[in-house]
mmCIF file of C-alpha atoms in Angstrom:
data_model
loop_
_atom_site.group_PDB
_atom_site.id
_atom_site.type_symbol
_atom_site.label_atom_id
_atom_site.label_comp_id
_atom_site.label_asym_id
_atom_site.label_seq_id
_atom_site.Cartn_x
_atom_site.Cartn_y
_atom_site.Cartn_z
ATOM 1 C CA MET A 99 -2.784 -3.994 7.903
ATOM 2 C CA CYS A 100 -0.274 -1.566 9.788
ATOM 3 C CA VAL A 101 3.038 -2.324 8.436
ATOM 4 C CA PHE A 102 2.062 -2.741 4.862
ATOM 5 C CA ASN A 103 -0.539 0.152 5.035
ATOM 6 C CA ALA A 104 2.151 2.097 6.125
ATOM 7 C CA ALA A 105 5.684 1.281 4.349
ATOM 8 C CA ALA A 106 4.168 1.365 0.924
ATOM 9 C CA LYS A 107 3.246 5.185 1.450
ATOM 10 C CA LEU A 108 6.599 6.762 2.758
ATOM 11 C CA MET A 109 8.242 7.357 -0.296
ATOM 12 C CA ILE A 110 6.534 9.803 -2.596
ATOM 13 C CA TYR A 111 3.232 10.717 -1.122
ATOM 14 C CA PRO A 112 3.972 12.626 2.137
ATOM 15 C CA THR A 113 5.986 15.006 -0.783
ATOM 16 C CA ALA A 114 2.792 14.922 -3.085
ATOM 17 C CA MET A 115 0.460 15.705 -0.113
ATOM 18 C CA ALA A 116 2.907 18.675 0.765
ATOM 19 C CA ALA A 117 2.835 20.035 -2.983
ATOM 20 C CA MET A 118 -1.095 19.778 -2.944
ATOM 21 C CA CYS A 119 -2.170 20.873 0.982
ATOM 22 C CA GLY A 120 0.895 22.689 2.073
ATOM 23 C CA ASN A 121 0.948 22.629 5.846
ATOM 24 C CA VAL A 122 -1.923 20.620 6.220
ATOM 25 C CA LEU A 123 -0.390 17.443 4.136
ATOM 26 C CA TRP A 124 -1.079 15.416 7.376
ATOM 27 C CA LEU A 125 -5.251 16.108 6.983
ATOM 28 C CA PRO A 126 -5.806 13.987 3.666
ATOM 29 C CA VAL A 127 -4.173 11.374 4.921
ATOM 30 C CA LEU A 128 -6.055 11.015 7.930
ATOM 31 C CA ALA A 129 -9.332 11.662 6.232
ATOM 32 C CA ASP A 130 -8.615 9.025 3.526
ATOM 33 C CA CYS A 131 -7.559 6.460 6.282
ATOM 34 C CA LEU A 132 -10.608 7.209 8.386
ATOM 35 C CA LEU A 133 -12.549 6.272 5.329
ATOM 36 C CA GLN A 134 -10.558 2.805 4.515
ATOM 37 C CA SER A 135 -10.687 1.912 8.529
ATOM 38 C CA LEU A 136 -14.488 2.243 8.260
ATOM 39 C CA VAL A 137 -14.357 -0.114 5.074
ATOM 40 C CA VAL A 138 -11.945 -2.564 6.767
ATOM 41 C CA TRP A 139 -14.181 -2.862 9.646
ATOM 42 C CA LEU A 140 -17.443 -3.386 7.731
ATOM 43 C CA VAL A 141 -15.470 -6.369 5.962
ATOM 44 C CA CYS A 142 -14.228 -7.381 9.560
ATOM 45 C CA MET A 143 -17.964 -7.354 10.585
ATOM 46 C CA LEU A 144 -18.932 -9.834 7.329
ATOM 47 C CA ALA A 145 -16.305 -11.896 8.450
ATOM 48 C CA ALA A 146 -18.049 -12.398 11.821
ATOM 49 C CA ARG A 147 -21.137 -13.309 10.257
ATOM 50 C CA THR A 148 -19.723 -15.930 7.972
ATOM 51 C CA ASP A 149 -16.551 -18.145 7.442
ATOM 52 C CA ARG A 150 -16.731 -18.019 3.683
ATOM 53 C CA THR A 151 -14.373 -16.208 1.360
ATOM 54 C CA PHE A 152 -15.586 -13.408 -0.848
ATOM 55 C CA PHE A 153 -15.146 -15.685 -4.000
ATOM 56 C CA GLU A 154 -17.923 -18.182 -2.208
ATOM 57 C CA LEU A 155 -20.064 -15.343 -1.130
ATOM 58 C CA LEU A 156 -19.916 -14.268 -5.101
ATOM 59 C CA SER A 157 -20.423 -17.856 -6.489
ATOM 60 C CA CYS A 158 -23.150 -18.546 -4.099
ATOM 61 C CA ALA A 159 -25.192 -15.210 -4.829
ATOM 62 C CA PHE A 160 -24.422 -14.535 -8.297
ATOM 63 C CA GLY A 161 -22.882 -17.592 -9.885
ATOM 64 C CA ARG A 162 -19.062 -18.618 -10.518
ATOM 65 C CA PRO A 163 -18.846 -17.232 -13.759
ATOM 66 C CA ALA A 164 -19.295 -13.862 -12.087
ATOM 67 C CA ALA A 165 -16.866 -14.323 -9.420
ATOM 68 C CA ARG A 166 -14.222 -15.549 -11.907
ATOM 69 C CA VAL A 167 -15.004 -12.161 -13.918
ATOM 70 C CA VAL A 168 -14.960 -10.220 -10.614
ATOM 71 C CA TYR A 169 -11.568 -11.813 -9.570
ATOM 72 C CA VAL A 170 -9.763 -11.383 -12.676
ATOM 73 C CA ALA A 171 -10.761 -7.783 -12.467
ATOM 74 C CA PHE A 172 -9.173 -7.624 -8.797
ATOM 75 C CA ALA A 173 -6.065 -9.372 -10.220
ATOM 76 C CA LEU A 174 -5.737 -6.556 -12.617
ATOM 77 C CA TYR A 175 -6.227 -3.911 -10.065
ATOM 78 C CA PHE A 176 -3.949 -5.163 -7.422
ATOM 79 C CA ALA A 177 -0.848 -5.463 -10.375
ATOM 80 C CA LEU A 178 -1.364 -2.151 -11.325
ATOM 81 C CA SER A 179 -1.508 -0.936 -7.501
ATOM 82 C CA ALA A 180 1.655 -2.725 -7.482
ATOM 83 C CA PHE A 181 3.125 -0.627 -10.272
ATOM 84 C CA VAL A 182 2.928 2.808 -8.821
ATOM 85 C CA PRO A 183 4.865 2.107 -5.395
ATOM 86 C CA MET A 184 7.095 -0.001 -7.269
ATOM 87 C CA THR A 185 8.252 2.929 -10.141
ATOM 88 C CA GLU A 186 8.570 5.176 -6.518
ATOM 89 C CA GLN A 187 10.560 2.132 -5.136
ATOM 90 C CA GLN A 188 12.915 2.182 -8.250
ATOM 91 C CA ALA A 189 13.545 6.222 -8.271
ATOM 92 C CA MET A 190 14.333 6.009 -4.427
ATOM 93 C CA VAL A 191 16.998 2.972 -4.555
ATOM 94 C CA HIS A 192 18.769 5.239 -7.689
ATOM 95 C CA GLU A 193 18.602 8.398 -5.756
ATOM 96 C CA VAL A 194 19.217 7.353 -2.169
ATOM 97 C CA PHE A 195 21.524 4.527 -2.541
ATOM 98 C CA TYR A 196 23.040 3.869 -6.417
ATOM 99 C CA ASP A 197 22.934 7.435 -7.869
ATOM 100 C CA THR A 198 26.081 6.659 -10.280
ATOM 101 C CA ILE A 199 24.561 3.489 -11.386
ATOM 102 C CA PRO A 200 21.635 3.291 -14.051
ATOM 103 C CA SER A 201 17.959 3.162 -12.208
ATOM 104 C CA LEU A 202 16.800 0.300 -14.270
ATOM 105 C CA LEU A 203 19.875 -1.684 -13.572
ATOM 106 C CA THR A 204 19.915 -1.266 -10.067
ATOM 107 C CA PHE A 205 16.449 -2.251 -9.874
ATOM 108 C CA LEU A 206 16.259 -5.427 -12.241
ATOM 109 C CA PRO A 207 16.892 -7.450 -9.390
ATOM 110 C CA PHE A 208 13.540 -6.398 -7.715
ATOM 111 C CA PHE A 209 11.415 -8.646 -10.303
ATOM 112 C CA PHE A 210 13.147 -11.455 -9.291
ATOM 113 C CA PHE A 211 12.426 -11.290 -5.826
ATOM 114 C CA SER A 212 8.732 -10.490 -6.608
ATOM 115 C CA ALA A 213 8.334 -13.184 -8.904
ATOM 116 C CA TYR A 214 9.891 -15.655 -6.354
ATOM 117 C CA ALA A 215 7.706 -13.874 -3.392
ATOM 118 C CA GLY A 216 4.185 -13.920 -5.649
ATOM 119 C CA SER A 217 4.941 -17.464 -6.425
ATOM 120 C CA ARG A 218 4.456 -18.352 -2.695
ATOM 121 C CA GLY A 219 0.847 -17.425 -1.755
ATOM 122 C CA LEU A 220 -0.879 -15.553 1.086
ATOM 123 C CA THR A 221 0.455 -17.780 3.806
ATOM 124 C CA ASN A 222 3.756 -16.125 3.082
ATOM 125 C CA ALA A 223 2.458 -12.820 2.911
ATOM 126 C CA GLY A 224 1.018 -13.115 6.665
ATOM 127 C CA ARG A 225 4.634 -14.563 7.985
ATOM 128 C CA THR A 226 6.786 -12.060 6.122
ATOM 129 C CA ALA A 227 4.335 -8.900 7.976
ATOM 130 C CA GLU A 228 5.251 -10.455 11.436
ATOM 131 C CA ILE A 229 8.933 -10.392 10.117
ATOM 132 C CA CYS A 230 8.618 -6.502 9.053
ATOM 133 C CA LEU A 231 6.520 -5.615 11.941
ATOM 134 C CA PRO A 232 9.650 -4.859 14.626
ATOM 135 C CA VAL A 233 11.772 -4.273 11.579
ATOM 136 C CA PHE A 234 9.424 -1.334 10.324
ATOM 137 C CA ALA A 235 8.410 -0.262 14.084
ATOM 138 C CA VAL A 236 12.235 0.395 15.194
ATOM 139 C CA THR A 237 13.520 2.088 11.761
ATOM 140 C CA VAL A 238 10.729 4.750 11.376
ATOM 141 C CA ILE A 239 11.296 5.216 15.372
ATOM 142 C CA ILE A 240 14.872 5.822 14.968
ATOM 143 C CA LEU A 241 14.399 8.005 11.770
ATOM 144 C CA VAL A 242 12.182 10.128 13.336
ATOM 145 C CA VAL A 243 13.505 10.908 16.670
ATOM 146 C CA MET A 244 16.970 11.783 14.489
ATOM 147 C CA GLY A 245 14.725 14.390 12.640
ATOM 148 C CA LEU A 246 12.544 15.657 15.755
ATOM 149 C CA PRO A 247 15.765 17.938 16.866
ATOM 150 C CA GLU A 248 15.674 20.119 13.296
ATOM 151 C CA CYS A 249 11.738 20.321 13.586
ATOM 152 C CA ASP A 250 10.081 23.331 13.753
ATOM 153 C CA PHE A 251 6.013 22.142 14.357
ATOM 154 C CA SER A 252 5.100 26.459 13.801
ATOM 155 C CA ALA A 253 5.190 25.606 10.325
ATOM 156 C CA LEU A 254 2.447 23.426 10.447
ATOM 157 C CA LEU A 255 0.307 26.451 11.823
ATOM 158 C CA PRO A 256 -2.079 27.967 11.406
ATOM 159 C CA VAL A 257 -4.320 24.780 10.818
ATOM 160 C CA SER A 258 -6.226 26.618 7.992
ATOM 161 C CA ALA A 259 -6.622 25.613 4.149
ATOM 162 C CA PRO A 260 -8.425 26.116 1.304
ATOM 163 C CA ILE A 261 -11.066 23.108 1.389
ATOM 164 C CA ASN A 262 -10.535 22.719 -2.538
ATOM 165 C CA SER A 263 -6.902 21.875 -1.602
ATOM 166 C CA VAL A 264 -8.146 19.719 1.308
ATOM 167 C CA LEU A 265 -10.155 17.589 -0.813
ATOM 168 C CA GLY A 266 -8.114 17.490 -3.661
ATOM 169 C CA GLY A 267 -5.302 15.779 -1.468
ATOM 170 C CA CYS A 268 -7.839 13.346 -0.325
ATOM 171 C CA VAL A 269 -8.637 12.614 -4.578
ATOM 172 C CA GLY A 270 -5.301 12.959 -5.311
ATOM 173 C CA GLY A 271 -4.049 10.553 -2.824
ATOM 174 C CA PHE A 272 -7.196 8.352 -2.645
ATOM 175 C CA PHE A 273 -5.397 5.562 -4.907
ATOM 176 C CA ARG A 274 -2.978 4.695 -1.977
ATOM 177 C CA PHE A 275 -5.571 3.536 0.260
ATOM 178 C CA ASN A 276 -6.744 0.005 -0.775
ATOM 179 C CA GLU A 277 -7.082 -1.602 2.748
ATOM 180 C CA GLY A 278 -10.823 -2.436 2.087
ATOM 181 C CA ALA A 279 -9.793 -4.411 -0.805
ATOM 182 C CA VAL A 280 -6.827 -6.164 0.734
ATOM 183 C CA MET A 281 -9.586 -6.961 3.694
ATOM 184 C CA LEU A 282 -11.989 -8.509 1.487
ATOM 185 C CA LEU A 283 -9.520 -11.106 -0.127
ATOM 186 C CA LEU A 284 -8.305 -12.024 3.265
ATOM 187 C CA MET A 285 -11.926 -12.905 4.192
ATOM 188 C CA GLY A 286 -12.510 -16.421 5.025
ATOM 189 C CA HIS A 287 -8.645 -17.419 5.104
ATOM 190 C CA PHE A 288 -8.302 -16.962 8.937
ATOM 191 C CA ARG A 289 -10.615 -18.134 11.671
ATOM 192 C CA TYR A 290 -12.265 -14.721 13.117
ATOM 193 C CA LYS A 291 -12.473 -14.623 17.184
ATOM 194 C CA ARG A 292 -14.304 -12.167 19.294
ATOM 195 C CA GLY A 293 -12.671 -8.797 18.892
ATOM 196 C CA ASP A 294 -10.821 -9.155 16.103
ATOM 197 C CA ALA A 295 -12.699 -6.418 14.027
ATOM 198 C CA MET A 296 -11.685 -4.067 16.565
ATOM 199 C CA LYS A 297 -7.966 -5.021 16.542
ATOM 200 C CA ILE A 298 -7.769 -5.364 12.898
ATOM 201 C CA THR A 299 -9.554 -1.743 12.232
ATOM 202 C CA LEU A 300 -7.176 -0.277 14.862
ATOM 203 C CA SER A 301 -4.063 -1.531 13.295
ATOM 204 C CA CYS A 302 -5.562 -0.071 9.882
ATOM 205 C CA ALA A 303 -5.825 3.389 11.901
ATOM 206 C CA LEU A 304 -2.824 3.069 13.169
ATOM 207 C CA GLY A 305 -0.759 2.669 9.696
ATOM 208 C CA GLY A 306 -2.496 5.689 8.768
ATOM 209 C CA ALA A 307 -1.620 7.598 11.774
ATOM 210 C CA ILE A 308 2.282 6.585 11.277
ATOM 211 C CA VAL A 309 2.209 7.800 7.604
ATOM 212 C CA ALA A 310 0.263 11.296 8.802
ATOM 213 C CA ALA A 311 2.896 12.076 11.838
ATOM 214 C CA VAL A 312 5.811 11.133 9.290
ATOM 215 C CA CYS A 313 4.181 13.866 7.067
ATOM 216 C CA ALA A 314 3.769 16.303 9.944
ATOM 217 C CA VAL A 315 7.644 15.708 10.805
ATOM 218 C CA PHE A 316 8.603 16.069 7.444
ATOM 219 C CA TYR A 317 6.802 19.156 6.882
ATOM 220 C CA ALA A 318 8.396 20.522 10.253
ATOM 221 C CA ILE A 319 11.869 20.072 8.758
ATOM 222 C CA TYR A 320 11.238 21.534 5.307
ATOM 223 C CA SER A 321 8.403 23.905 5.474
ATOM 224 C CA PHE A 322 7.914 25.616 2.137
ATOM 225 C CA LEU A 323 10.692 23.643 0.618
ATOM 226 C CA ALA A 324 8.821 20.183 1.169
ATOM 227 C CA PRO A 325 7.348 19.985 -2.108
ATOM 228 C CA GLN A 326 10.652 19.569 -3.832
ATOM 229 C CA GLN A 327 12.079 16.787 -1.304
ATOM 230 C CA TYR A 328 11.283 13.557 -2.767
ATOM 231 C CA PHE A 329 11.446 10.248 -0.651
ATOM 232 C CA ALA A 330 10.315 12.098 2.668
ATOM 233 C CA ILE A 331 11.357 9.106 4.667
ATOM 234 C CA ALA A 332 15.082 9.276 3.851
ATOM 235 C CA LYS A 333 15.099 12.819 3.919
ATOM 236 C CA ILE A 334 13.892 13.796 7.269
ATOM 237 C CA SER A 335 17.009 12.117 9.231
ATOM 238 C CA ILE A 336 19.971 14.010 7.353
ATOM 239 C CA PHE A 337 20.069 16.838 9.118
ATOM 240 C CA PHE A 338 20.765 15.062 12.770
ATOM 241 C CA SER A 339 23.642 16.342 14.217
ATOM 242 C CA ALA A 340 25.823 13.258 14.517
ATOM 243 C CA ILE A 341 25.703 12.635 11.155
ATOM 244 C CA SER A 342 28.617 15.245 10.487
ATOM 245 C CA LEU A 343 30.595 13.128 12.872
ATOM 246 C CA ILE A 344 29.796 9.423 11.933
ATOM 247 C CA GLY A 345 28.390 9.875 8.684
ATOM 248 C CA ARG A 346 25.294 8.840 7.106
ATOM 249 C CA THR A 347 24.323 6.076 9.770
ATOM 250 C CA ASP A 348 20.696 6.881 9.056
ATOM 251 C CA LEU A 349 21.113 5.030 5.810
ATOM 252 C CA MET A 350 20.985 1.481 7.560
ATOM 253 C CA ALA A 351 17.805 2.210 9.185
ATOM 254 C CA VAL A 352 16.647 3.554 5.558
ATOM 255 C CA TYR A 353 18.077 0.020 4.027
ATOM 256 C CA ALA A 354 15.947 -1.925 6.908
ATOM 257 C CA LEU A 355 12.717 -0.116 6.631
ATOM 258 C CA ASP A 356 13.267 -0.834 2.253
ATOM 259 C CA ILE A 357 12.904 -4.513 3.503
ATOM 260 C CA ALA A 358 9.232 -3.544 4.658
ATOM 261 C CA MET A 359 8.375 -1.643 1.776
ATOM 262 C CA LEU A 360 9.793 -4.213 -0.789
ATOM 263 C CA PHE A 361 7.529 -6.688 0.744
ATOM 264 C CA ALA A 362 4.408 -4.197 1.067
ATOM 265 C CA ILE A 363 4.603 -4.147 -3.057
ATOM 266 C CA ALA A 364 5.063 -7.960 -3.171
ATOM 267 C CA MET A 365 1.949 -8.694 -1.281
ATOM 268 C CA TYR A 366 0.201 -6.819 -4.162
ATOM 269 C CA ILE A 367 1.626 -9.106 -6.152
ATOM 270 C CA GLN A 368 0.713 -11.792 -4.166
ATOM 271 C CA LEU A 369 -3.011 -10.825 -3.842
ATOM 272 C CA ALA A 370 -3.048 -10.869 -7.594
ATOM 273 C CA VAL A 371 -1.698 -14.202 -7.939
ATOM 274 C CA TYR A 372 -4.125 -15.388 -5.444
ATOM 275 C CA CYS A 373 -6.958 -13.768 -7.644
ATOM 276 C CA LEU A 374 -5.936 -15.290 -10.913
ATOM 277 C CA SER A 375 -5.651 -18.644 -9.193
ATOM 278 C CA LYS A 376 -9.450 -18.474 -7.812
ATOM 279 C CA ALA A 377 -10.496 -17.255 -11.156
ATOM 280 C CA PHE A 378 -9.342 -20.218 -13.214
ATOM 281 C CA SER A 379 -9.273 -22.723 -10.379
ATOM 282 C CA VAL A 380 -5.904 -24.045 -11.303
ATOM 283 C CA GLN A 381 -3.081 -23.676 -8.393
ATOM 284 C CA LEU A 382 0.112 -22.350 -11.118
ATOM 285 C CA HIS A 383 1.449 -19.698 -8.705
ATOM 286 C CA PRO A 384 4.999 -19.767 -10.398
ATOM 287 C CA LEU A 385 3.153 -18.936 -13.610
ATOM 288 C CA TYR A 386 0.816 -16.506 -12.694
ATOM 289 C CA SER A 387 3.463 -14.702 -10.843
ATOM 290 C CA LEU A 388 6.047 -14.752 -13.735
ATOM 291 C CA VAL A 389 3.443 -13.513 -16.208
ATOM 292 C CA ILE A 390 2.261 -10.417 -13.698
ATOM 293 C CA ASN A 391 6.117 -9.846 -13.403
ATOM 294 C CA ILE A 392 7.034 -9.854 -17.166
ATOM 295 C CA ALA A 393 4.063 -7.182 -17.424
ATOM 296 C CA LEU A 394 5.348 -5.150 -14.582
ATOM 297 C CA PHE A 395 8.741 -4.965 -16.143
ATOM 298 C CA ALA A 396 7.283 -4.298 -19.755
ATOM 299 C CA LEU A 397 5.260 -1.699 -18.232
ATOM 300 C CA THR A 398 8.600 -0.152 -16.412
ATOM 301 C CA LEU A 399 10.292 -0.284 -19.666
ATOM 302 C CA LEU A 400 7.448 1.705 -21.454
ATOM 303 C CA PHE A 401 7.207 4.420 -18.392
ATOM 304 C CA ASN A 402 10.998 4.294 -17.601
ATOM 305 C CA ASN A 403 11.852 7.884 -16.827
ATOM 306 C CA LYS A 404 7.983 8.981 -16.900
ATOM 307 C CA PHE A 405 7.835 9.183 -13.577
ATOM 308 C CA ALA A 406 5.889 12.098 -12.956
ATOM 309 C CA LEU A 407 3.137 10.560 -15.793
ATOM 310 C CA VAL A 408 2.858 7.645 -13.755
ATOM 311 C CA GLN A 409 1.663 9.651 -10.573
ATOM 312 C CA GLN A 410 -0.854 11.290 -12.915
ATOM 313 C CA LEU A 411 -2.195 7.906 -14.108
ATOM 314 C CA GLY A 412 -2.177 6.578 -10.681
ATOM 315 C CA ALA A 413 -4.183 9.284 -8.981
ATOM 316 C CA ALA A 414 -6.441 9.671 -12.386
ATOM 317 C CA VAL A 415 -7.182 5.883 -13.050
ATOM 318 C CA LEU A 416 -6.021 3.873 -9.954
ATOM 319 C CA GLY A 417 -8.399 6.445 -8.064
ATOM 320 C CA TRP A 418 -11.639 5.120 -9.712
ATOM 321 C CA GLY A 419 -10.013 1.326 -9.141
ATOM 322 C CA THR A 420 -9.498 1.972 -5.481
ATOM 323 C CA LEU A 421 -13.378 3.103 -5.418
ATOM 324 C CA LEU A 422 -14.820 0.167 -7.241
ATOM 325 C CA PHE A 423 -12.283 -2.447 -5.667
ATOM 326 C CA ALA A 424 -12.106 -0.789 -1.989
ATOM 327 C CA CYS A 425 -15.025 0.872 -1.106
ATOM 328 C CA ALA A 426 -18.054 -0.408 -3.938
ATOM 329 C CA MET A 427 -16.840 -4.473 -3.824
ATOM 330 C CA PRO A 428 -16.887 -4.361 -0.274
ATOM 331 C CA ALA A 429 -20.616 -3.321 -0.245
ATOM 332 C CA ALA A 430 -21.533 -5.845 -2.658
ATOM 333 C CA GLY A 431 -19.970 -8.324 -0.527
ATOM 334 C CA TRP A 432 -22.568 -7.600 2.089
ATOM 335 C CA LEU A 433 -24.969 -7.826 -0.912
ATOM 336 C CA ALA A 434 -24.011 -11.087 -2.083
ATOM 337 C CA TYR A 435 -24.069 -12.656 1.851
ATOM 338 C CA ILE A 436 -27.811 -11.280 2.268
ATOM 339 C CA VAL A 437 -28.300 -12.896 -1.428
ATOM 340 C CA GLY A 438 -26.836 -16.053 -0.686
ATOM 341 C CA VAL A 439 -28.613 -16.708 2.613
ATOM 342 C CA LYS A 440 -31.783 -16.160 1.074
ATOM 343 C CA HIS A 441 -31.136 -18.748 -1.882
ATOM 344 C CA GLU A 442 -30.015 -21.239 1.128
ATOM 345 C CA LYS A 443 -33.002 -20.631 2.881
ATOM 346 C CA VAL A 444 -35.171 -21.165 -0.289
#
């Protein structure tokens, strides 16, 4: 909820918010994070009342066929949710690391990694998150500290902006905040203990706060030039004074941070595979992962060199998907719980 929440948002999201909201780019980040943290808390409270999974709640309340349809829809949603950060990762790898090699060629190994990770299940996602936590924390701190000497925080003042631009930023970046949907599918797969709701919710909020802080540092360095600077997390350290003497040592931190970004994207694939295994009641994780990655590779070929179009479609299409799966579905989980309890009493 903290690491994967933040890692997938540190590539293009700060630049997009700078273009839409100017020096208050951090405000829509906090607003969307607050909303999803509230949804995560509601899901945690539901998990405190039942040890059932969302699939079991739906099956008990509305029947197993309805639950299967919902989970197929969830699989499609998470597969598409992986596509946007995946294209951002492709562009970032090409620009930051391998700018002289065709981007599609440099990104091809990702699909082998993604197919393998997707076949390993959700338990693997939990373990990789534990590994990525210290890597993410150390690298983000290093990159931000390297960027701080060049910050002019007066660029963030005055804290005022047209309400339309702030709301536009909230709507335009909303599709990136799907923690409510993630938490809904994790429900029932861990033993809830007293205080878990507060810990998980604060972890989700911390991830959003980290993204907002990076956005603020990014704009404090580049000011009105921020909308033209892609891949903020890789750009905030390039003016560090020691780099002129020892070279781009900051790239080592970016390389390490990229590990957490890759696993954050892979988690969406793992969730999509999990949904298909529940929907079809057949544990064929490698097959499901292979099919999803083939579909994503086909989309990559279709939208290759159409980065701006992918961003627009993500905001337009996935925004509605996030509203449905990360907001409405958690509410449906409570409804299923209430209906299921009534059925059991009858």
